[in-house]
mmCIF file of C-alpha atoms in Angstrom:
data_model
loop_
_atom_site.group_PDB
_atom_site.id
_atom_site.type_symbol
_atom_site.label_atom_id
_atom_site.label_comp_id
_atom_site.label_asym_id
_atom_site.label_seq_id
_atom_site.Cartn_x
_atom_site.Cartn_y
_atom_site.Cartn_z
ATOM 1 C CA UNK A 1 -21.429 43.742 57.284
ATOM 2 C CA UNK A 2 -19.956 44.640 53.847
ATOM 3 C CA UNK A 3 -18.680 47.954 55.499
ATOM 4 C CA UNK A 4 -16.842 45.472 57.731
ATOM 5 C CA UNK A 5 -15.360 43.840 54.978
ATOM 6 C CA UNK A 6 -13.964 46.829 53.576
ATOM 7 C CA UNK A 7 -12.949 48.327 56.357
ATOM 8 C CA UNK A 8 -9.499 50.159 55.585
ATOM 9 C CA UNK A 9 -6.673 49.256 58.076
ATOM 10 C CA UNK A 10 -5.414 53.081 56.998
ATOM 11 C CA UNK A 11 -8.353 54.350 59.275
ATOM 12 C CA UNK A 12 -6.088 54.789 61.803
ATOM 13 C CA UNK A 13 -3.964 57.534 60.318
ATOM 14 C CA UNK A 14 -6.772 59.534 61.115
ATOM 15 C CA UNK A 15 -6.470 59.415 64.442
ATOM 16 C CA UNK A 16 -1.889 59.980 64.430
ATOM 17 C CA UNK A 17 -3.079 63.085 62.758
ATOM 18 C CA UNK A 18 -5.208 64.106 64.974
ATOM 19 C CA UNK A 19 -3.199 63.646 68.116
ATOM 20 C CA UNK A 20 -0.247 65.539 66.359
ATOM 21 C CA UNK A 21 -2.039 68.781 65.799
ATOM 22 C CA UNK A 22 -3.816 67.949 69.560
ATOM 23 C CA UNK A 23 0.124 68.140 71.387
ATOM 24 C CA UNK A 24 1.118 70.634 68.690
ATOM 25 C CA UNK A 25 -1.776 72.976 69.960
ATOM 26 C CA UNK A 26 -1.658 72.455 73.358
ATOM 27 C CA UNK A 27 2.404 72.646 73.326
ATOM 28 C CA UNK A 28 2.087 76.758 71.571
ATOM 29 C CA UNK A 29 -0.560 77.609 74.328
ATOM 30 C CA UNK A 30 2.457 80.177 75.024
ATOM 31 C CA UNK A 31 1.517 82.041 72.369
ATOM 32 C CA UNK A 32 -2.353 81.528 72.608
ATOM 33 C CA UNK A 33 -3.816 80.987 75.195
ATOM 34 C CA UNK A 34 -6.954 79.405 73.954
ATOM 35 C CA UNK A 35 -4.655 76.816 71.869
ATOM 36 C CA UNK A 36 -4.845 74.373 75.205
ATOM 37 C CA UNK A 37 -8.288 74.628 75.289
ATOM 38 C CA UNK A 38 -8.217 73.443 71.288
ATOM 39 C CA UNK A 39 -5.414 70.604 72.142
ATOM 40 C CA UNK A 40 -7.601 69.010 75.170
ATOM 41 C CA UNK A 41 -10.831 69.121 73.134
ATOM 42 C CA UNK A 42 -8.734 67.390 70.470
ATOM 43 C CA UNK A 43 -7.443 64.972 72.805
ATOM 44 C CA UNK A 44 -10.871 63.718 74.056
ATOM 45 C CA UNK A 45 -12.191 63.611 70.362
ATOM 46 C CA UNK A 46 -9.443 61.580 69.227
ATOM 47 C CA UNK A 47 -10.213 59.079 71.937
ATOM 48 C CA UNK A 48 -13.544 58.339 70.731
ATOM 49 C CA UNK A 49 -12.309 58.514 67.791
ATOM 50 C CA UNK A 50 -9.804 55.881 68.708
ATOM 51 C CA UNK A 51 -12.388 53.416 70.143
ATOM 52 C CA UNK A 52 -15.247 53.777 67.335
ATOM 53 C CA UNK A 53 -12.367 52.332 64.900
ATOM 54 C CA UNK A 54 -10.863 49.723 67.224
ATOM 55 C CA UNK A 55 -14.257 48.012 67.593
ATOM 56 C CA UNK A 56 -14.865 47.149 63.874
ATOM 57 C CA UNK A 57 -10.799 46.466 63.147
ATOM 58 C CA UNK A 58 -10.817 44.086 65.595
ATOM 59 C CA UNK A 59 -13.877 42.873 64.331
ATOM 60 C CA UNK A 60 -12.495 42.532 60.815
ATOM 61 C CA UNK A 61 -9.816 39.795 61.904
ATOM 62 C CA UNK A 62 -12.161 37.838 63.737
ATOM 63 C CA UNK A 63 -14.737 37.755 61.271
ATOM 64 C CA UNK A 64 -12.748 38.452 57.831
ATOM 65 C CA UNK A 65 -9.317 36.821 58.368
ATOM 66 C CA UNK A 66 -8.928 35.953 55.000
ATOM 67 C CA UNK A 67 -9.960 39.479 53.627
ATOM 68 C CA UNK A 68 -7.603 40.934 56.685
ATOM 69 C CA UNK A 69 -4.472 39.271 55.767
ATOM 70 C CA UNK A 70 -4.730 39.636 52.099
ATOM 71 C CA UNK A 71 -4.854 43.444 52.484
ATOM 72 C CA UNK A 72 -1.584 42.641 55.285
ATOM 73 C CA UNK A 73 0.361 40.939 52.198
ATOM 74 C CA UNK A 74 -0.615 43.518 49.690
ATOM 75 C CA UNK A 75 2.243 45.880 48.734
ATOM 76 C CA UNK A 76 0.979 48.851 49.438
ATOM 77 C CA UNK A 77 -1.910 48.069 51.804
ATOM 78 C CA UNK A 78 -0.675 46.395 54.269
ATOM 79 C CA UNK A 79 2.073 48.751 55.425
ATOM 80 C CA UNK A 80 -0.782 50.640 56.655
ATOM 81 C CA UNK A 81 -1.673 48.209 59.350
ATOM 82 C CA UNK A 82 1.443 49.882 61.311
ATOM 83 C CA UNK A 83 -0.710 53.072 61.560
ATOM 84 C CA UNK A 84 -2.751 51.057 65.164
ATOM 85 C CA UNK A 85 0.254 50.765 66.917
ATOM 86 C CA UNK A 86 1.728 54.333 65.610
ATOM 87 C CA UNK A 87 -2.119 55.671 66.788
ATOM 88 C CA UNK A 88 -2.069 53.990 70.089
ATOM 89 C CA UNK A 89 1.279 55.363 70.517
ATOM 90 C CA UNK A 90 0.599 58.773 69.802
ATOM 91 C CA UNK A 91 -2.472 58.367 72.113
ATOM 92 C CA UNK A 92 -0.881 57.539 74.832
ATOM 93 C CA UNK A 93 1.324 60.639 74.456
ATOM 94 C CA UNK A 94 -1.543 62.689 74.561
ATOM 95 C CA UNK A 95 -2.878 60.983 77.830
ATOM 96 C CA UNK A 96 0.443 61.264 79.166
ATOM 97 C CA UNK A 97 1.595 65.338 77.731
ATOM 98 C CA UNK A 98 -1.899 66.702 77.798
ATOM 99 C CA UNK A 99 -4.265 64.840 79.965
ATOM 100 C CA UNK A 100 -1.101 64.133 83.074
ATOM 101 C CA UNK A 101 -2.808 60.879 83.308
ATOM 102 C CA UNK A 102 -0.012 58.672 83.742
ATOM 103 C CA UNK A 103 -2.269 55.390 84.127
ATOM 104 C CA UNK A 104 -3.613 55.015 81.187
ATOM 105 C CA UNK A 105 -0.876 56.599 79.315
ATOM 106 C CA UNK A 106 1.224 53.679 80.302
ATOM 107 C CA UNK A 107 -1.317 50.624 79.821
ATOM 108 C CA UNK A 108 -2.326 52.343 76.347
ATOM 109 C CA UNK A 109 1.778 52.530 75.270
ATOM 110 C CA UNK A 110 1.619 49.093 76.632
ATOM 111 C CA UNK A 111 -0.819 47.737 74.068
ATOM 112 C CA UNK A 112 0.515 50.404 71.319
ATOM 113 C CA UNK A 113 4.104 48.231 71.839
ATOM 114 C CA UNK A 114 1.875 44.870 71.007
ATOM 115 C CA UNK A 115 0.706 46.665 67.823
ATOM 116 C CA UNK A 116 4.079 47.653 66.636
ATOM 117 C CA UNK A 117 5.531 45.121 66.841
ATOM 118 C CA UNK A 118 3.441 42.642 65.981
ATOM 119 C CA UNK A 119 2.999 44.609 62.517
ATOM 120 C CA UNK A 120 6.677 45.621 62.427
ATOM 121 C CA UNK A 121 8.153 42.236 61.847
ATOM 122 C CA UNK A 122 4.923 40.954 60.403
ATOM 123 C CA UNK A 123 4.841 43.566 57.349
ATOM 124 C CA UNK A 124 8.232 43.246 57.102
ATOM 125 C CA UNK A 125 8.032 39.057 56.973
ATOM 126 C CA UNK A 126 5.391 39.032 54.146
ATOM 127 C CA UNK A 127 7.271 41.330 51.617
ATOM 128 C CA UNK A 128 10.549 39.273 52.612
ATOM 129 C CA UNK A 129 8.433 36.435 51.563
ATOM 130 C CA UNK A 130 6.661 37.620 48.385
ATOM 131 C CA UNK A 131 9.076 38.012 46.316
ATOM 132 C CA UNK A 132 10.080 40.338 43.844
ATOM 133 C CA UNK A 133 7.521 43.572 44.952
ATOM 134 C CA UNK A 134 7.606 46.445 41.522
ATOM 135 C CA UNK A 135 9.071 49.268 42.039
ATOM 136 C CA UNK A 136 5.827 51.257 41.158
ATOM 137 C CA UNK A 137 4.332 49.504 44.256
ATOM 138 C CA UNK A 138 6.585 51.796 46.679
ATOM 139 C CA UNK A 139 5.541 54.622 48.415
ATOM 140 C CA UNK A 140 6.041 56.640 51.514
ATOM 141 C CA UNK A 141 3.256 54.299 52.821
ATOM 142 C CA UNK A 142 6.155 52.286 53.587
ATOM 143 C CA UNK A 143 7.246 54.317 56.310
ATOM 144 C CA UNK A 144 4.591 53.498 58.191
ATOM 145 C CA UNK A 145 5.920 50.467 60.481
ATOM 146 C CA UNK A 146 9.235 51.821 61.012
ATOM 147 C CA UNK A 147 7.437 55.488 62.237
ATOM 148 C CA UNK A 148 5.587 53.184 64.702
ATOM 149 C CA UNK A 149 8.774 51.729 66.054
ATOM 150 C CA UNK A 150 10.374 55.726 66.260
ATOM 151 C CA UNK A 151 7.965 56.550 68.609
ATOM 152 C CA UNK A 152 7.933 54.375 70.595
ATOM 153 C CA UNK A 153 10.173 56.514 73.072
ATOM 154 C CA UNK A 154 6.672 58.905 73.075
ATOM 155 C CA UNK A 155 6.684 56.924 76.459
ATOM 156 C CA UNK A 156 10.367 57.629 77.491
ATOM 157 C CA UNK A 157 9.005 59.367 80.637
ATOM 158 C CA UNK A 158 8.214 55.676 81.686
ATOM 159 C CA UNK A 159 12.005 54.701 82.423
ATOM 160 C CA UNK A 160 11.621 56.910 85.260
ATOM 161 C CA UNK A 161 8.698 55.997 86.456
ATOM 162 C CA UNK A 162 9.160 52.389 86.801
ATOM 163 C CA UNK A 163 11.912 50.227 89.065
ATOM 164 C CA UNK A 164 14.006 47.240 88.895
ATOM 165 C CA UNK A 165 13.734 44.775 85.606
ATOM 166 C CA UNK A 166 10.561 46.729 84.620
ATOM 167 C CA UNK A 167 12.567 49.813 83.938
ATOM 168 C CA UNK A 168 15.421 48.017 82.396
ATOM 169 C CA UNK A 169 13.237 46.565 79.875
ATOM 170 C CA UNK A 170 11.276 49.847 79.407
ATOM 171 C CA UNK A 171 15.025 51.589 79.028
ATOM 172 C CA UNK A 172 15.515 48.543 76.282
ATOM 173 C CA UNK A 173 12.454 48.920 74.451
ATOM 174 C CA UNK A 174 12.627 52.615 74.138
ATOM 175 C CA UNK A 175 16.295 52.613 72.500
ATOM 176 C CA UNK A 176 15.395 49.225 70.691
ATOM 177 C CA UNK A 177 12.533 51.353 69.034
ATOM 178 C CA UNK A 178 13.944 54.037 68.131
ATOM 179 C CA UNK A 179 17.235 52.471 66.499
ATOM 180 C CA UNK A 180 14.790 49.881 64.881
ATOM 181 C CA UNK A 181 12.559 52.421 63.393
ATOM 182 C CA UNK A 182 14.844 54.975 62.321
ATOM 183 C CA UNK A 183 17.409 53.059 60.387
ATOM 184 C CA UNK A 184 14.967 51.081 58.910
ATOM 185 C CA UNK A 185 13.450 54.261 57.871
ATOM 186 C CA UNK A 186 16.591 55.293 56.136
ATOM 187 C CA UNK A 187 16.750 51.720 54.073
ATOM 188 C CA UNK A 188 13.700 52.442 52.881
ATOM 189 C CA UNK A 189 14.208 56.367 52.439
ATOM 190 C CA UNK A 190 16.597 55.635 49.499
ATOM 191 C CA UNK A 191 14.556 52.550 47.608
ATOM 192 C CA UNK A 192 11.444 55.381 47.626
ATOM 193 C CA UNK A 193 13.033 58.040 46.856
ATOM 194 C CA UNK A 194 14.569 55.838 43.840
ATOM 195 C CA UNK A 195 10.833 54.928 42.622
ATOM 196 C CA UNK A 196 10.286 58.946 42.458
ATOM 197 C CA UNK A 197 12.689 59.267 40.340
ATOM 198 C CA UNK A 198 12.920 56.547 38.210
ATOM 199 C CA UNK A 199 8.873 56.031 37.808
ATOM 200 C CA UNK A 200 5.593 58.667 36.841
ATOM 201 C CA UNK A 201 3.815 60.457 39.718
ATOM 202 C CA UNK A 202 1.963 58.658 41.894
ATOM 203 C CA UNK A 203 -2.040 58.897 40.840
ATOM 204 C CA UNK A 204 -3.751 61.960 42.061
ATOM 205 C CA UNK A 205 -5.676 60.188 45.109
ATOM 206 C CA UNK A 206 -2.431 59.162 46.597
ATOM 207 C CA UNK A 207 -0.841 62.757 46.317
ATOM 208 C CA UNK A 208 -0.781 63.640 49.620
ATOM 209 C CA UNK A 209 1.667 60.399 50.658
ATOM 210 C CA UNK A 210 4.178 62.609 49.594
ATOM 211 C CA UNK A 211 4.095 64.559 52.801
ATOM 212 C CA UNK A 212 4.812 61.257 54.830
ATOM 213 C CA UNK A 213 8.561 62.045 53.971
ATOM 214 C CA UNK A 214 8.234 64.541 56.759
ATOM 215 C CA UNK A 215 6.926 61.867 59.491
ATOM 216 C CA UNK A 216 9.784 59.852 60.125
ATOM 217 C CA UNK A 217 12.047 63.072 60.246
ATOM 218 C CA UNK A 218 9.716 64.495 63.085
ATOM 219 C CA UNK A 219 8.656 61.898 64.658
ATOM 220 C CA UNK A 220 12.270 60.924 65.122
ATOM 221 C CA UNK A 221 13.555 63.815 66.537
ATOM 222 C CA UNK A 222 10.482 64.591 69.540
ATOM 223 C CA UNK A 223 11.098 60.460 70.072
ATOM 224 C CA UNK A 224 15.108 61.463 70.105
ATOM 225 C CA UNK A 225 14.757 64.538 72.644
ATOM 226 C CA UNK A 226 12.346 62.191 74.636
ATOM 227 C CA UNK A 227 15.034 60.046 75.049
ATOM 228 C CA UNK A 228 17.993 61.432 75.910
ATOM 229 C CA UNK A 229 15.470 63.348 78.383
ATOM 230 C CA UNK A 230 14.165 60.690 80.348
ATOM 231 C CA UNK A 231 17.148 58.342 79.708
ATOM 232 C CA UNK A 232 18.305 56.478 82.805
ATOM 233 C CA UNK A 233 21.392 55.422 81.243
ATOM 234 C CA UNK A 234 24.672 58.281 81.507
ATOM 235 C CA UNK A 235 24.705 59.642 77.806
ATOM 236 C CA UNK A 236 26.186 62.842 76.342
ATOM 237 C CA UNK A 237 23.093 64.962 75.090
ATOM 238 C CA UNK A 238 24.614 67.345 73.332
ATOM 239 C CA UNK A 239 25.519 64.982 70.042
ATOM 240 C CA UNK A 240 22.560 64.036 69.956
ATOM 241 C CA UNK A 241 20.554 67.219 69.987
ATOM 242 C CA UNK A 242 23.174 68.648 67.199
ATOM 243 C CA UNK A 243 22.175 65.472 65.103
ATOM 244 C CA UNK A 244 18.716 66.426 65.842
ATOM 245 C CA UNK A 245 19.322 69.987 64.154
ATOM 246 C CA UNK A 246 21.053 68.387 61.268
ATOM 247 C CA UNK A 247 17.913 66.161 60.125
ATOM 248 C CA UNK A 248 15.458 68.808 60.819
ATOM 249 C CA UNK A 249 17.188 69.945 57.894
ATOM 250 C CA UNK A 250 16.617 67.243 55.736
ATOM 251 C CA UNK A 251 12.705 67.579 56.990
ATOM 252 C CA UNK A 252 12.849 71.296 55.886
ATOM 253 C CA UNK A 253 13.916 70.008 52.536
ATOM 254 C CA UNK A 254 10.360 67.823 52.238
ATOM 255 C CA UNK A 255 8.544 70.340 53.056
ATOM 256 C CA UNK A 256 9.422 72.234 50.410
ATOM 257 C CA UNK A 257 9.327 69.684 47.947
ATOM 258 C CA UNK A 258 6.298 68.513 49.365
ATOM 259 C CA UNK A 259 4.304 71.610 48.833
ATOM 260 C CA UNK A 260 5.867 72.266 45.507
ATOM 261 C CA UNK A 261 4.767 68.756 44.643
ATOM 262 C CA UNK A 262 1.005 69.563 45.988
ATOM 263 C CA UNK A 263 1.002 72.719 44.216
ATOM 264 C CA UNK A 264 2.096 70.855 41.082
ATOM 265 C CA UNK A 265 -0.892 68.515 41.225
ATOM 266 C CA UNK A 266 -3.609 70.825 42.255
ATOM 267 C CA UNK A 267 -2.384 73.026 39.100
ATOM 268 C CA UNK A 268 -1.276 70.664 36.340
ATOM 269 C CA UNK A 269 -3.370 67.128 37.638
ATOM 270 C CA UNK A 270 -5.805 67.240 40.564
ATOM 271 C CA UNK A 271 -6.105 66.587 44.130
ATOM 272 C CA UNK A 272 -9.025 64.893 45.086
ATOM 273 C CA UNK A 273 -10.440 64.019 48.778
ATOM 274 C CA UNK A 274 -9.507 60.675 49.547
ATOM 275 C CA UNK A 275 -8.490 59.059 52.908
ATOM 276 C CA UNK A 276 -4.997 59.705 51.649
ATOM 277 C CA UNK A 277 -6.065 63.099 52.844
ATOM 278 C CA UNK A 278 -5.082 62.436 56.671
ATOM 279 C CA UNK A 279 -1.431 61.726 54.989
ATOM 280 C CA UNK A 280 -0.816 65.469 55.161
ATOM 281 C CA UNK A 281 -1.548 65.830 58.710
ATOM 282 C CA UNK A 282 0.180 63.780 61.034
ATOM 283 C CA UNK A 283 3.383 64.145 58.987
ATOM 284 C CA UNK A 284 3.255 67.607 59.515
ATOM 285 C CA UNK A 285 2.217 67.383 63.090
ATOM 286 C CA UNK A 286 5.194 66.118 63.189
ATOM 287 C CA UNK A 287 7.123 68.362 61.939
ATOM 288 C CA UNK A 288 5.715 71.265 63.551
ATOM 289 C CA UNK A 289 6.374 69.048 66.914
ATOM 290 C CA UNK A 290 10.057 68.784 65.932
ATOM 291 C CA UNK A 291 10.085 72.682 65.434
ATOM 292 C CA UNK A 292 9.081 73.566 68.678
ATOM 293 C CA UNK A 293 11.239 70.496 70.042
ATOM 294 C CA UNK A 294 14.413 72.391 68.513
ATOM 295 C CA UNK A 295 13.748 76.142 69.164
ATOM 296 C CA UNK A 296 12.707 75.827 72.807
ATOM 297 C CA UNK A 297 16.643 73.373 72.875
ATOM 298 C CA UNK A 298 18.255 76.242 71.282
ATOM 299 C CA UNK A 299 16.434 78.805 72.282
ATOM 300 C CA UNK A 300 16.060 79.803 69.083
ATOM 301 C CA UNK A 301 13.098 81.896 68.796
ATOM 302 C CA UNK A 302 12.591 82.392 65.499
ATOM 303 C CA UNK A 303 12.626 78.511 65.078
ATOM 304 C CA UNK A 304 9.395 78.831 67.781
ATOM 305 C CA UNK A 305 7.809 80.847 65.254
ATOM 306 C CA UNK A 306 8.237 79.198 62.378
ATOM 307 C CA UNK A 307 6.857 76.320 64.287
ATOM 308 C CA UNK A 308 3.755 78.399 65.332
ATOM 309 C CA UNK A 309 3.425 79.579 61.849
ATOM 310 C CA UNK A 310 2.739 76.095 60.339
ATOM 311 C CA UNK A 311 0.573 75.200 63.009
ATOM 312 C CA UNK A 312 -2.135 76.973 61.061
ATOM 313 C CA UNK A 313 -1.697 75.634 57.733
ATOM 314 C CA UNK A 314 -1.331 72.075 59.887
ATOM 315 C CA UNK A 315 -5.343 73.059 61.523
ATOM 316 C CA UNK A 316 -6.505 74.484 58.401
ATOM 317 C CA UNK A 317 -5.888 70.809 56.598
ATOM 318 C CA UNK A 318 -7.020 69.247 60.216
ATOM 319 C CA UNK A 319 -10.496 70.812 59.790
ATOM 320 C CA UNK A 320 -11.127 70.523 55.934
ATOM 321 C CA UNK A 321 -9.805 66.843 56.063
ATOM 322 C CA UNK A 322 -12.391 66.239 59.322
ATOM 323 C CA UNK A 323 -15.256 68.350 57.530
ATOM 324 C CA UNK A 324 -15.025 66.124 54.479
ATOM 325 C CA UNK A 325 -14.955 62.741 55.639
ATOM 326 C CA UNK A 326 -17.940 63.498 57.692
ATOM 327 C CA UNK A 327 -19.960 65.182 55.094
ATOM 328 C CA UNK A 328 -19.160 62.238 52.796
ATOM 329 C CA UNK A 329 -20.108 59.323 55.786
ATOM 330 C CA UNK A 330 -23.018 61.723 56.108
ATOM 331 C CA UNK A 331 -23.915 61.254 52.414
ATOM 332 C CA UNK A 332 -23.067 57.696 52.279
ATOM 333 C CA UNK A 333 -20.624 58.189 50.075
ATOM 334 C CA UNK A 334 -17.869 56.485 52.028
#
């Protein structure tokens, strides 16, 4: 019962990352074959996965409400509830890209809408509330709800699957979500990037939350291309897929900050395994997603290949992250 207690609400993360490098290997089959094999066996882990962590969460506010919503109103903490809706979400991508099983994809975006926005407005409502939250407190962590909201339009193929007020409130939702969580993304962009510069490192366990910079920027532009895709609503495309370029850009940036950062730490601090691990992956999951979004647009092949190319770092961190955490539950350890 005291795991209960303690159970993180980041647990989730674990299982955005995995569904990222799941699509991300099933989408470069192209190039191997046995990468769909990889991204279905993925996608069938990551739904136990899913389930083995939605028992005791939901466990945790019936029996530990108090424990549940201090860890909602902490400043860092609590941002991390976002990552069940963001994990349902991404799930239900995976039933719907991977799986064609357009069923469940739609009840499980269904109940991943519930979850985002219940914790959107929530998170947001409690550090309204708080009052004055120190600067030290911020993090990329932070992007967390409004990268739930993004993706929502993960389930843009719905507006054309549905009829009458159904798909006018699915067409709402989608563009709701995405506007939501991408300028709220951007507010919060510039008061984190100010606490970089203006305030030491982050500790060494929380490292790899620098890579969250890239989610947002990813996330936003497969949720973008999803939408102008599948919109039922007459929109020109082409702006949109140009803007798209443009803030791939800015994600290309991160990444190269990102890793200089990582490199910094493993050489000059340290980089121990923490649950902050699974920060690195679905970010660049994302990423990579967003590549192959862009190159198969443009046809730019060499974009392809850069996207292929970081799709082995991205299953290289996949594995080690995955390896750890169960030799360490195995050792009772965490």
């Amino acid at each position: 019962m005291e795991k209960l207690r303690e159970f993180n609400p980041a647990a989730f993360a674990s299982v955005m990352g995995t569904g990222a490098v799941a699509i991300a290997s099933y989408r470069y089959a192209g190039y191997l074959g046995w990468l769909r094999e990889i991204g279905i066996g993925l996608t069938y882990l990551n739904f136990i996965l899913y389930f083995v962590l939605l028992i005791p969460w939901l466990l945790r506010w019936v029996l530990y409400q108090k424990e549940s919503l201090e860890d909602l109103r902490h400043p860092s903490k609590g941002h991390f509830y976002g990552t069940s809706g963001a994990a349902t979400i991404v799930l239900s991508a995976q039933a719907l890209v991977i799986l064609k099983n357009q069923t469940l994809a739609w009840y499980l975006w269904l109940w991943g809408l519930v979850l985002t926005f219940i914790f959107a407005f929530w998170m947001s409502y409690e550090v309204f509330i708080a009052g004055e939250v120190d600067l030290r407190h911020l993090s990329p962590a932070w992007y967390i709800p409004p990268v739930a909201l993004v993706i929502i339009p993960f389930g843009a193929a719905f507006m054309r699957m549905t009829m009458g007020y159904i798909q006018e409130l699915t067409v709402i939702v989608n563009y709701l979500g995405w506007g939501a969580g991408f300028f709220l993304y951007l507010v919060l962009y510039a008061v984190v990037t100010l606490r970089f510069i203006r305030h030491e490192l982050m500790p060494p366990q929380m490292a790899p939350l620098i890579w969250m910079n890239l989610g947002p920027i990813g996330a936003s532009i497969t949720a973008l291309f999803a939408l102008i895709e599948n919109s039922t609503i007459s929109i020109p495309k082409e702006p949109f897929m140009v803007f798209a370029f443009f803030l791939w850009g800015l994600g290309f940036w991160w990444l190269v900050m990102a890793t200089a950062m990582t490199l910094h730490y493993v050489r000059n601090l340290s980089l121990p395994y923490s649950g902050s691990w699974w920060a690195f992956i679905f970010p660049l999951g994302a990423f990579v997603n967003a590549t192959k979004d862009l190159g198969g647009t443009f046809e730019l092949k060499l974009m392809s290949h850069f996207g292929f190319l970081l799709l082995w770092p991205l299953l290289a961190i996949w594995l080690a992250t995955i390896i750890k955490m169960v030799s360490l539950k195995r050792s009772g350890k965490s």
